[in-house]
Every structure is written in structure tokens, then in C-alpha cells.
Amino acid sequence: MKKDENEPILTLKRKKSLFNFIYHISFIFWIFATLIFIPSWFIMADTILKNIIGVFLIISIFYWYFGMFDIRLIQCYEKYFIIQRILFSKKIYYSYLKKYDFFRSFAGDYTILIYKKYRFGTHINEVLFDKDDFTKFIELLENKGIYEYNLLIKRNEKHIKKAIKK
């Protein structure tokens, strides 16, 4: 039986747990505390450069929350996957991606999807999803030819293409 292209291969839903709820609330408080104190100090300064820095910080803090943190759902299809956030969704084709990298910080563990052309990477917070589902997502990326970025190991492109064809 032929598989329908409109049917998702893998669906990652945001996990619902007490830890996740507390993490989300504390992250929102951290965002608003940062939004109130640091940019307001820059905006109330006398120089124009500090005012510009304050406005840039406000914009980047909102992007940090709505663009990086608040992912609701990831649906993987045969040729692309869709990341649904609270305000918008983003369709990413596997052929656009070059590699992925891991980033650990106090706000969570992130997987950064790096594009072939120069763009900002797509950040996915791993804490929001089940560990098993997220490892399946990483395996799906590796099956599509997207590998972890590592400075110590130089991957042979021809070997990767042969492995994908098999």
C-alpha cells in the first residue's frame, strides 16, 4: 500500500507535565524581568547608541520567547517538517538543511538546525518534548542526510550519499 504524502511520518507534541509547566512559567518570569530591567535602563540613557541597544534588546527578547522557546508541535513528512509555534508555523524542507548542532544553556537544551544557505538557525528546545520522541526526530534527520556538526570528525560527503541511497 502506498503511503500518503499528506500523512505525517512522525509527530512530536509538547509534553504535558508539572515540570514542563513550572519551567514554562519560570521562563516567562525570566523573560519579563529581563524585559523590564535591562532594556529600560538602556532606553532611559542619554545617548542614542544606548537607546538603539535597548530597542534591539526588546525585539530580541520577544523573538527569543516566541521564535525559539514556544514550540507547540513538530510534524515530520516525507520531504519536509512543520514547526508550529503559538503565533506562526514554519515549513522546513530537509534539502535546505545542512547539519544540526546541540547547545546547552541555563534556559534549556537546544538543537539548532543549520541551513545550507546563510540564515539564522532554527532552535528547538529539547526540554519541551519527550526524550524518546526527540531521538526519533534526530534519527529521521540523520536518515535524510543531516548529521551532527562536529569539529573533530570530518564527514565524507560521498560516503554519506552512498549510505542514503542504500
XYZ file of C-alpha atoms in Angstrom, residues 80-145:
66
model
C 9.660 18.474 4.933
C 8.612 19.102 8.505
C 6.473 21.805 10.086
C 7.255 23.541 13.362
C 4.129 25.092 14.884
C 4.580 27.892 17.380
C 1.998 29.964 19.205
C 1.958 32.791 16.623
C 3.150 31.146 13.399
C 4.306 27.912 11.813
C 7.392 27.248 9.722
C 7.779 24.705 6.926
C 11.349 23.427 6.541
C 12.432 21.142 3.704
C 15.099 18.563 4.527
C 17.022 19.585 1.409
C 17.503 23.101 2.870
C 19.275 21.782 5.966
C 22.988 21.124 6.169
C 23.573 19.880 9.715
C 22.382 20.176 13.295
C 24.165 21.111 16.483
C 23.434 20.905 20.204
C 23.559 23.913 22.512
C 23.251 23.664 26.273
C 22.309 26.707 28.391
C 20.562 27.632 31.628
C 17.288 28.083 29.690
C 17.304 24.563 28.275
C 18.918 22.160 25.874
C 18.583 23.324 22.292
C 19.050 21.617 18.966
C 19.978 24.120 16.292
C 19.160 23.244 12.690
C 21.748 24.841 10.395
C 20.816 25.689 6.797
C 22.908 25.286 3.641
C 22.425 28.932 2.718
C 23.205 31.617 5.233
C 20.222 32.038 7.574
C 19.657 32.072 11.273
C 19.388 28.533 12.570
C 16.125 27.122 13.809
C 16.255 26.463 17.545
C 14.269 23.624 19.077
C 14.099 23.329 22.857
C 14.510 19.645 23.736
C 13.076 20.040 27.243
C 9.600 20.603 25.808
C 9.404 17.142 24.181
C 9.730 13.528 25.318
C 13.273 12.215 25.063
C 12.247 9.151 23.031
C 10.289 11.210 20.506
C 13.143 13.653 20.127
C 15.666 10.871 19.493
C 13.326 9.582 16.765
C 13.347 13.097 15.273
C 17.165 13.151 15.303
C 17.244 9.678 13.683
C 14.868 10.931 10.985
C 17.187 13.885 10.314
C 20.180 11.556 10.021
C 18.258 9.274 7.644
C 17.627 12.313 5.448
C 21.384 13.089 5.318
